[in-house]
C-alpha cells in the first residue's frame, strides 16, 4: 500500500483538485493537506483522513490502512463495497432487498457458498 500522503496526492490530482480546494472540501487547511502529502505529518489524525477520503469520494479504510490505523485483517469483505455513499435511501432499500433475496435463495435451494 502506498504511503498515505502519496495516496492522497494521487487521488487529489486525479480528481483535479488543488490542495486548497481539497482542504476547503473537507474542512482542513491547505497547509495541513500539504503536510500530510509530503509526509511531514507522520501520523495524520484519523478523523482528518476520513474527511479527506469522503471529500475525494472513496472509502476511508484505504487511508486508515495506509496510515497504519487498521490492518487488512480488520477489514471485512462486506465493508469493501465502493460507491454506496452515492446511493439514495431508496437505492439502499433496493440493494437490501436484493441481498435478502440472494440469502433466501441460498437457504431455500441449499446453494453452497459459491453463489447462485
mmCIF file of N, CA and C in Angstrom:
data_model
loop_
_atom_site.group_PDB
_atom_site.id
_atom_site.type_symbol
_atom_site.label_atom_id
_atom_site.label_comp_id
_atom_site.label_asym_id
_atom_site.label_seq_id
_atom_site.Cartn_x
_atom_site.Cartn_y
_atom_site.Cartn_z
ATOM 1 N N UNK A 1 0.858 -1.183 0.000
ATOM 2 C CA UNK A 1 0.000 0.000 0.000
ATOM 3 C C UNK A 1 0.893 1.232 0.000
ATOM 4 N N UNK A 2 0.616 2.165 -0.884
ATOM 5 C CA UNK A 2 1.449 3.375 -0.920
ATOM 6 C C UNK A 2 1.318 4.160 0.378
ATOM 7 N N UNK A 3 2.336 4.933 0.655
ATOM 8 C CA UNK A 3 2.295 5.783 1.823
ATOM 9 C C UNK A 3 1.061 6.674 1.751
ATOM 10 N N UNK A 4 0.498 6.977 2.904
ATOM 11 C CA UNK A 4 -0.777 7.700 2.949
ATOM 12 C C UNK A 4 -0.716 9.035 2.205
ATOM 13 N N UNK A 5 0.356 9.779 2.348
ATOM 14 C CA UNK A 5 0.475 11.073 1.669
ATOM 15 C C UNK A 5 0.481 10.937 0.160
ATOM 16 N N UNK A 6 1.199 9.927 -0.333
ATOM 17 C CA UNK A 6 1.248 9.692 -1.777
ATOM 18 C C UNK A 6 -0.121 9.282 -2.312
ATOM 19 N N UNK A 7 -0.818 8.475 -1.526
ATOM 20 C CA UNK A 7 -2.149 8.022 -1.927
ATOM 21 C C UNK A 7 -3.108 9.209 -2.031
ATOM 22 N N UNK A 8 -3.073 10.084 -1.035
ATOM 23 C CA UNK A 8 -3.941 11.267 -1.053
ATOM 24 C C UNK A 8 -3.589 12.157 -2.242
ATOM 25 N N UNK A 9 -2.307 12.384 -2.442
ATOM 26 C CA UNK A 9 -1.893 13.253 -3.543
ATOM 27 C C UNK A 9 -2.349 12.701 -4.889
ATOM 28 N N UNK A 10 -2.174 11.413 -5.101
ATOM 29 C CA UNK A 10 -2.570 10.840 -6.395
ATOM 30 C C UNK A 10 -4.079 10.906 -6.583
ATOM 31 N N UNK A 11 -4.848 10.652 -5.529
ATOM 32 C CA UNK A 11 -6.305 10.740 -5.621
ATOM 33 C C UNK A 11 -6.751 12.185 -5.845
ATOM 34 N N UNK A 12 -6.100 13.117 -5.146
ATOM 35 C CA UNK A 12 -6.437 14.537 -5.283
ATOM 36 C C UNK A 12 -6.173 15.011 -6.704
ATOM 37 N N UNK A 13 -4.997 14.668 -7.232
ATOM 38 C CA UNK A 13 -4.651 15.090 -8.596
ATOM 39 C C UNK A 13 -5.574 14.447 -9.626
ATOM 40 N N UNK A 14 -5.926 13.175 -9.405
ATOM 41 C CA UNK A 14 -6.843 12.506 -10.330
ATOM 42 C C UNK A 14 -8.216 13.179 -10.330
ATOM 43 N N UNK A 15 -8.588 13.742 -9.185
ATOM 44 C CA UNK A 15 -9.870 14.449 -9.083
ATOM 45 C C UNK A 15 -9.773 15.880 -9.603
ATOM 46 N N UNK A 16 -8.558 16.310 -9.953
ATOM 47 C CA UNK A 16 -8.365 17.656 -10.480
ATOM 48 C C UNK A 16 -8.481 18.748 -9.421
ATOM 49 N N UNK A 17 -8.135 18.411 -8.191
ATOM 50 C CA UNK A 17 -8.244 19.377 -7.100
ATOM 51 C C UNK A 17 -6.869 19.880 -6.664
ATOM 52 N N UNK A 18 -6.823 21.135 -6.301
ATOM 53 C CA UNK A 18 -5.622 21.688 -5.675
ATOM 54 C C UNK A 18 -5.673 21.318 -4.190
ATOM 55 N N UNK A 19 -4.571 21.520 -3.497
ATOM 56 C CA UNK A 19 -4.561 21.279 -2.060
ATOM 57 C C UNK A 19 -5.566 22.202 -1.365
ATOM 58 N N UNK A 20 -5.659 23.416 -1.844
ATOM 59 C CA UNK A 20 -6.593 24.387 -1.264
ATOM 60 C C UNK A 20 -8.039 23.932 -1.450
ATOM 61 N N UNK A 21 -8.393 23.471 -2.654
ATOM 62 C CA UNK A 21 -9.763 23.016 -2.914
ATOM 63 C C UNK A 21 -10.097 21.775 -2.091
ATOM 64 N N UNK A 22 -9.144 20.859 -1.976
ATOM 65 C CA UNK A 22 -9.378 19.679 -1.153
ATOM 66 C C UNK A 22 -9.554 20.091 0.308
ATOM 67 N N UNK A 23 -8.696 20.993 0.782
ATOM 68 C CA UNK A 23 -8.817 21.478 2.151
ATOM 69 C C UNK A 23 -10.173 22.099 2.412
ATOM 70 N N UNK A 24 -10.631 22.917 1.484
ATOM 71 C CA UNK A 24 -11.953 23.536 1.623
ATOM 72 C C UNK A 24 -13.063 22.494 1.643
ATOM 73 N N UNK A 25 -12.921 21.467 0.820
ATOM 74 C CA UNK A 25 -13.949 20.432 0.720
ATOM 75 C C UNK A 25 -14.059 19.596 1.991
ATOM 76 N N UNK A 26 -12.963 19.473 2.726
ATOM 77 C CA UNK A 26 -13.010 18.616 3.919
ATOM 78 C C UNK A 26 -12.802 19.377 5.226
ATOM 79 N N UNK A 27 -12.731 20.696 5.151
ATOM 80 C CA UNK A 27 -12.627 21.491 6.362
ATOM 81 C C UNK A 27 -11.239 21.538 6.979
ATOM 82 N N UNK A 28 -10.226 21.339 6.158
ATOM 83 C CA UNK A 28 -8.838 21.412 6.623
ATOM 84 C C UNK A 28 -8.114 22.519 5.866
ATOM 85 N N UNK A 29 -7.020 22.964 6.409
ATOM 86 C CA UNK A 29 -6.233 23.981 5.707
ATOM 87 C C UNK A 29 -5.417 23.330 4.605
ATOM 88 N N UNK A 30 -5.077 24.108 3.589
ATOM 89 C CA UNK A 30 -4.225 23.578 2.521
ATOM 90 C C UNK A 30 -2.846 23.228 3.066
ATOM 91 N N UNK A 31 -2.395 23.925 4.110
ATOM 92 C CA UNK A 31 -1.091 23.597 4.689
ATOM 93 C C UNK A 31 -1.137 22.235 5.388
ATOM 94 N N UNK A 32 -2.283 21.882 5.977
ATOM 95 C CA UNK A 32 -2.418 20.555 6.595
ATOM 96 C C UNK A 32 -2.403 19.476 5.518
ATOM 97 N N UNK A 33 -3.096 19.720 4.413
ATOM 98 C CA UNK A 33 -3.085 18.768 3.292
ATOM 99 C C UNK A 33 -1.646 18.598 2.791
ATOM 100 N N UNK A 34 -0.935 19.706 2.635
ATOM 101 C CA UNK A 34 0.450 19.655 2.160
ATOM 102 C C UNK A 34 1.319 18.851 3.127
ATOM 103 N N UNK A 35 1.175 19.058 4.424
ATOM 104 C CA UNK A 35 1.979 18.330 5.422
ATOM 105 C C UNK A 35 1.711 16.832 5.368
ATOM 106 N N UNK A 36 0.452 16.468 5.179
ATOM 107 C CA UNK A 36 0.111 15.044 5.085
ATOM 108 C C UNK A 36 0.695 14.451 3.807
ATOM 109 N N UNK A 37 0.510 15.139 2.681
ATOM 110 C CA UNK A 37 1.005 14.623 1.401
ATOM 111 C C UNK A 37 2.523 14.478 1.382
ATOM 112 N N UNK A 38 3.234 15.417 1.969
ATOM 113 C CA UNK A 38 4.698 15.377 1.956
ATOM 114 C C UNK A 38 5.283 14.471 3.035
ATOM 115 N N UNK A 39 4.419 13.945 3.922
ATOM 116 C CA UNK A 39 4.899 13.071 4.983
ATOM 117 C C UNK A 39 5.454 13.815 6.188
ATOM 118 N N UNK A 40 5.261 15.124 6.218
ATOM 119 C CA UNK A 40 5.691 15.922 7.370
ATOM 120 C C UNK A 40 4.850 15.545 8.588
ATOM 121 N N UNK A 41 3.561 15.351 8.358
ATOM 122 C CA UNK A 41 2.658 14.885 9.407
ATOM 123 C C UNK A 41 2.775 13.372 9.427
ATOM 124 N N UNK A 42 3.617 12.844 10.315
ATOM 125 C CA UNK A 42 3.937 11.414 10.325
ATOM 126 C C UNK A 42 2.733 10.529 10.619
ATOM 127 N N UNK A 43 1.892 10.941 11.533
ATOM 128 C CA UNK A 43 0.709 10.145 11.890
ATOM 129 C C UNK A 43 -0.509 11.062 11.832
ATOM 130 N N UNK A 44 -1.056 11.275 10.614
ATOM 131 C CA UNK A 44 -2.208 12.170 10.471
ATOM 132 C C UNK A 44 -3.380 11.695 11.332
ATOM 133 N N UNK A 45 -4.136 12.639 11.821
ATOM 134 C CA UNK A 45 -5.311 12.354 12.626
ATOM 135 C C UNK A 45 -6.280 11.492 11.812
ATOM 136 N N UNK A 46 -6.783 10.425 12.405
ATOM 137 C CA UNK A 46 -7.654 9.507 11.669
ATOM 138 C C UNK A 46 -8.951 10.182 11.230
ATOM 139 N N UNK A 47 -9.450 11.132 12.036
ATOM 140 C CA UNK A 47 -10.668 11.846 11.635
ATOM 141 C C UNK A 47 -10.418 12.695 10.397
ATOM 142 N N UNK A 48 -9.243 13.310 10.330
ATOM 143 C CA UNK A 48 -8.902 14.100 9.140
ATOM 144 C C UNK A 48 -8.781 13.211 7.916
ATOM 145 N N UNK A 49 -8.218 12.025 8.086
ATOM 146 C CA UNK A 49 -8.107 11.090 6.967
ATOM 147 C C UNK A 49 -9.494 10.689 6.459
ATOM 148 N N UNK A 50 -10.424 10.490 7.377
ATOM 149 C CA UNK A 50 -11.793 10.147 6.973
ATOM 150 C C UNK A 50 -12.445 11.294 6.212
ATOM 151 N N UNK A 51 -12.211 12.533 6.653
ATOM 152 C CA UNK A 51 -12.749 13.705 5.954
ATOM 153 C C UNK A 51 -12.165 13.814 4.551
ATOM 154 N N UNK A 52 -10.870 13.560 4.432
ATOM 155 C CA UNK A 52 -10.205 13.626 3.125
ATOM 156 C C UNK A 52 -10.779 12.560 2.194
ATOM 157 N N UNK A 53 -10.922 11.339 2.700
ATOM 158 C CA UNK A 53 -11.472 10.250 1.879
ATOM 159 C C UNK A 53 -12.881 10.585 1.412
ATOM 160 N N UNK A 54 -13.684 11.132 2.304
ATOM 161 C CA UNK A 54 -15.051 11.495 1.931
ATOM 162 C C UNK A 54 -15.043 12.572 0.852
ATOM 163 N N UNK A 55 -14.185 13.565 1.001
ATOM 164 C CA UNK A 55 -14.108 14.644 0.004
ATOM 165 C C UNK A 55 -13.644 14.122 -1.350
ATOM 166 N N UNK A 56 -12.791 13.094 -1.337
ATOM 167 C CA UNK A 56 -12.284 12.522 -2.584
ATOM 168 C C UNK A 56 -13.132 11.345 -3.065
ATOM 169 N N UNK A 57 -14.220 11.069 -2.338
ATOM 170 C CA UNK A 57 -15.203 10.053 -2.710
ATOM 171 C C UNK A 57 -14.625 8.644 -2.809
ATOM 172 N N UNK A 58 -13.888 8.244 -1.779
ATOM 173 C CA UNK A 58 -13.509 6.839 -1.678
ATOM 174 C C UNK A 58 -13.558 6.414 -0.221
ATOM 175 N N UNK A 59 -13.505 5.122 0.022
ATOM 176 C CA UNK A 59 -13.697 4.596 1.370
ATOM 177 C C UNK A 59 -12.520 4.957 2.265
ATOM 178 N N UNK A 60 -12.799 5.450 3.473
ATOM 179 C CA UNK A 60 -11.715 5.848 4.381
ATOM 180 C C UNK A 60 -10.810 4.700 4.796
ATOM 181 N N UNK A 61 -11.282 3.471 4.682
ATOM 182 C CA UNK A 61 -10.433 2.334 5.060
ATOM 183 C C UNK A 61 -9.120 2.334 4.293
ATOM 184 N N UNK A 62 -9.146 2.799 3.035
ATOM 185 C CA UNK A 62 -7.910 2.829 2.254
ATOM 186 C C UNK A 62 -6.861 3.716 2.911
ATOM 187 N N UNK A 63 -7.285 4.883 3.393
ATOM 188 C CA UNK A 63 -6.343 5.791 4.048
ATOM 189 C C UNK A 63 -5.965 5.298 5.441
ATOM 190 N N UNK A 64 -6.936 4.773 6.165
ATOM 191 C CA UNK A 64 -6.645 4.264 7.505
ATOM 192 C C UNK A 64 -5.682 3.078 7.439
ATOM 193 N N UNK A 65 -5.810 2.276 6.415
ATOM 194 C CA UNK A 65 -4.898 1.158 6.195
ATOM 195 C C UNK A 65 -3.504 1.665 5.846
ATOM 196 N N UNK A 66 -3.428 2.619 4.919
ATOM 197 C CA UNK A 66 -2.141 3.178 4.504
ATOM 198 C C UNK A 66 -1.439 3.889 5.657
ATOM 199 N N UNK A 67 -2.218 4.483 6.569
ATOM 200 C CA UNK A 67 -1.642 5.206 7.705
ATOM 201 C C UNK A 67 -1.295 4.277 8.864
ATOM 202 N N UNK A 68 -1.714 3.025 8.779
ATOM 203 C CA UNK A 68 -1.393 2.074 9.832
ATOM 204 C C UNK A 68 -2.383 2.027 10.982
ATOM 205 N N UNK A 69 -3.516 2.675 10.846
ATOM 206 C CA UNK A 69 -4.531 2.633 11.897
ATOM 207 C C UNK A 69 -5.247 1.289 11.939
ATOM 208 N N UNK A 70 -5.368 0.656 10.789
ATOM 209 C CA UNK A 70 -6.007 -0.651 10.699
ATOM 210 C C UNK A 70 -5.141 -1.548 9.831
ATOM 211 N N UNK A 71 -5.427 -2.851 9.883
ATOM 212 C CA UNK A 71 -4.715 -3.812 9.033
ATOM 213 C C UNK A 71 -5.731 -4.492 8.118
ATOM 214 N N UNK A 72 -5.233 -5.254 7.178
ATOM 215 C CA UNK A 72 -6.105 -5.998 6.259
ATOM 216 C C UNK A 72 -7.050 -6.907 7.050
ATOM 217 N N UNK A 73 -6.578 -7.450 8.175
ATOM 218 C CA UNK A 73 -7.403 -8.342 8.991
ATOM 219 C C UNK A 73 -8.589 -7.622 9.626
ATOM 220 N N UNK A 74 -8.515 -6.307 9.741
ATOM 221 C CA UNK A 74 -9.597 -5.520 10.337
ATOM 222 C C UNK A 74 -10.723 -5.240 9.352
ATOM 223 N N UNK A 75 -10.484 -5.475 8.075
ATOM 224 C CA UNK A 75 -11.456 -5.117 7.040
ATOM 225 C C UNK A 75 -12.210 -6.351 6.590
ATOM 226 N N UNK A 76 -13.508 -6.377 6.847
ATOM 227 C CA UNK A 76 -14.375 -7.461 6.400
ATOM 228 C C UNK A 76 -14.764 -7.184 4.949
ATOM 229 N N UNK A 77 -14.904 -8.207 4.163
ATOM 230 C CA UNK A 77 -15.198 -8.011 2.736
ATOM 231 C C UNK A 77 -16.464 -7.203 2.494
ATOM 232 N N UNK A 78 -17.425 -7.268 3.407
ATOM 233 C CA UNK A 78 -18.674 -6.523 3.198
ATOM 234 C C UNK A 78 -18.469 -5.017 3.308
ATOM 235 N N UNK A 79 -17.375 -4.571 3.892
ATOM 236 C CA UNK A 79 -17.122 -3.133 4.017
ATOM 237 C C UNK A 79 -16.341 -2.589 2.830
ATOM 238 N N UNK A 80 -16.006 -3.433 1.881
ATOM 239 C CA UNK A 80 -15.180 -3.001 0.767
ATOM 240 C C UNK A 80 -15.978 -2.595 -0.465
ATOM 241 N N UNK A 81 -17.291 -2.523 -0.351
ATOM 242 C CA UNK A 81 -18.089 -2.053 -1.473
ATOM 243 C C UNK A 81 -17.801 -0.586 -1.715
ATOM 244 N N UNK A 82 -17.639 -0.224 -2.965
ATOM 245 C CA UNK A 82 -17.357 1.167 -3.319
ATOM 246 C C UNK A 82 -18.612 1.833 -3.871
ATOM 247 N N UNK A 83 -18.774 3.099 -3.578
ATOM 248 C CA UNK A 83 -19.838 3.884 -4.158
ATOM 249 C C UNK A 83 -21.161 3.857 -3.415
ATOM 250 N N UNK A 84 -21.237 3.148 -2.301
ATOM 251 C CA UNK A 84 -22.511 3.095 -1.579
ATOM 252 C C UNK A 84 -22.972 4.473 -1.128
ATOM 253 N N UNK A 85 -22.011 5.349 -0.850
ATOM 254 C CA UNK A 85 -22.368 6.692 -0.383
ATOM 255 C C UNK A 85 -23.074 7.496 -1.472
ATOM 256 N N UNK A 86 -22.990 7.049 -2.702
ATOM 257 C CA UNK A 86 -23.642 7.751 -3.810
ATOM 258 C C UNK A 86 -25.089 7.300 -4.007
ATOM 259 N N UNK A 87 -25.490 6.251 -3.287
ATOM 260 C CA UNK A 87 -26.838 5.728 -3.435
ATOM 261 C C UNK A 87 -27.806 6.474 -2.526
ATOM 262 N N UNK A 88 -29.021 6.626 -3.016
ATOM 263 C CA UNK A 88 -30.067 7.261 -2.209
ATOM 264 C C UNK A 88 -30.604 6.242 -1.198
ATOM 265 N N UNK A 89 -31.437 6.712 -0.294
ATOM 266 C CA UNK A 89 -32.064 5.810 0.668
ATOM 267 C C UNK A 89 -32.899 4.755 -0.054
ATOM 268 N N UNK A 90 -33.578 5.170 -1.106
ATOM 269 C CA UNK A 90 -34.391 4.223 -1.879
ATOM 270 C C UNK A 90 -33.501 3.184 -2.561
ATOM 271 N N UNK A 91 -32.371 3.626 -3.117
ATOM 272 C CA UNK A 91 -31.426 2.700 -3.733
ATOM 273 C C UNK A 91 -30.941 1.673 -2.708
ATOM 274 N N UNK A 92 -30.670 2.140 -1.496
ATOM 275 C CA UNK A 92 -30.187 1.247 -0.437
ATOM 276 C C UNK A 92 -31.269 0.233 -0.049
ATOM 277 N N UNK A 93 -32.535 0.661 -0.078
ATOM 278 C CA UNK A 93 -33.634 -0.268 0.193
ATOM 279 C C UNK A 93 -33.661 -1.368 -0.862
ATOM 280 N N UNK A 94 -33.501 -0.988 -2.140
ATOM 281 C CA UNK A 94 -33.478 -1.970 -3.223
ATOM 282 C C UNK A 94 -32.281 -2.910 -3.086
ATOM 283 N N UNK A 95 -31.155 -2.352 -2.736
ATOM 284 C CA UNK A 95 -29.961 -3.176 -2.550
ATOM 285 C C UNK A 95 -30.178 -4.174 -1.422
ATOM 286 N N UNK A 96 -30.784 -3.734 -0.316
ATOM 287 C CA UNK A 96 -31.057 -4.645 0.795
ATOM 288 C C UNK A 96 -32.024 -5.743 0.374
ATOM 289 N N UNK A 97 -33.031 -5.381 -0.429
ATOM 290 C CA UNK A 97 -33.963 -6.394 -0.936
ATOM 291 C C UNK A 97 -33.240 -7.441 -1.776
ATOM 292 N N UNK A 98 -32.312 -6.988 -2.612
ATOM 293 C CA UNK A 98 -31.541 -7.916 -3.426
ATOM 294 C C UNK A 98 -30.707 -8.844 -2.545
ATOM 295 N N UNK A 99 -30.054 -8.293 -1.546
ATOM 296 C CA UNK A 99 -29.244 -9.101 -0.624
ATOM 297 C C UNK A 99 -30.127 -10.113 0.097
ATOM 298 N N UNK A 100 -31.276 -9.653 0.593
ATOM 299 C CA UNK A 100 -32.201 -10.560 1.281
ATOM 300 C C UNK A 100 -32.667 -11.678 0.353
ATOM 301 N N UNK A 101 -32.935 -11.329 -0.914
ATOM 302 C CA UNK A 101 -33.363 -12.328 -1.892
ATOM 303 C C UNK A 101 -32.271 -13.380 -2.110
ATOM 304 N N UNK A 102 -31.050 -12.940 -2.279
ATOM 305 C CA UNK A 102 -29.942 -13.879 -2.507
ATOM 306 C C UNK A 102 -29.777 -14.796 -1.311
ATOM 307 N N UNK A 103 -29.855 -14.241 -0.119
ATOM 308 C CA UNK A 103 -29.721 -15.062 1.095
ATOM 309 C C UNK A 103 -30.864 -16.064 1.193
ATOM 310 N N UNK A 104 -32.085 -15.623 0.906
ATOM 311 C CA UNK A 104 -33.227 -16.539 0.995
ATOM 312 C C UNK A 104 -33.117 -17.653 -0.046
ATOM 313 N N UNK A 105 -32.641 -17.324 -1.257
ATOM 314 C CA UNK A 105 -32.469 -18.334 -2.303
ATOM 315 C C UNK A 105 -31.443 -19.378 -1.894
ATOM 316 N N UNK A 106 -30.406 -18.937 -1.228
ATOM 317 C CA UNK A 106 -29.373 -19.877 -0.780
ATOM 318 C C UNK A 106 -29.962 -20.866 0.210
ATOM 319 N N UNK A 107 -30.765 -20.382 1.140
ATOM 320 C CA UNK A 107 -31.319 -21.286 2.157
ATOM 321 C C UNK A 107 -32.411 -22.176 1.577
ATOM 322 N N UNK A 108 -33.204 -21.646 0.640
ATOM 323 C CA UNK A 108 -34.284 -22.432 0.028
ATOM 324 C C UNK A 108 -33.703 -23.516 -0.883
ATOM 325 N N UNK A 109 -32.775 -23.140 -1.727
ATOM 326 C CA UNK A 109 -32.226 -24.055 -2.717
ATOM 327 C C UNK A 109 -31.081 -24.894 -2.178
ATOM 328 N N UNK A 110 -30.626 -24.596 -0.978
ATOM 329 C CA UNK A 110 -29.485 -25.320 -0.432
ATOM 330 C C UNK A 110 -28.212 -25.050 -1.214
ATOM 331 N N UNK A 111 -28.112 -23.845 -1.760
ATOM 332 C CA UNK A 111 -26.959 -23.473 -2.577
ATOM 333 C C UNK A 111 -25.776 -23.228 -1.669
ATOM 334 N N UNK A 112 -24.632 -23.697 -2.098
ATOM 335 C CA UNK A 112 -23.418 -23.528 -1.302
ATOM 336 C C UNK A 112 -22.907 -22.108 -1.383
ATOM 337 N N UNK A 113 -21.836 -21.832 -0.664
ATOM 338 C CA UNK A 113 -21.218 -20.516 -0.606
ATOM 339 C C UNK A 113 -20.820 -19.968 -1.967
ATOM 340 N N UNK A 114 -20.712 -20.782 -2.983
ATOM 341 C CA UNK A 114 -20.224 -20.361 -4.272
ATOM 342 C C UNK A 114 -21.083 -19.364 -5.009
ATOM 343 N N UNK A 115 -22.333 -19.221 -4.662
ATOM 344 C CA UNK A 115 -23.177 -18.266 -5.352
ATOM 345 C C UNK A 115 -24.455 -18.908 -5.838
ATOM 346 N N UNK A 116 -25.189 -18.147 -6.638
ATOM 347 C CA UNK A 116 -26.452 -18.645 -7.163
ATOM 348 C C UNK A 116 -26.148 -19.609 -8.272
#
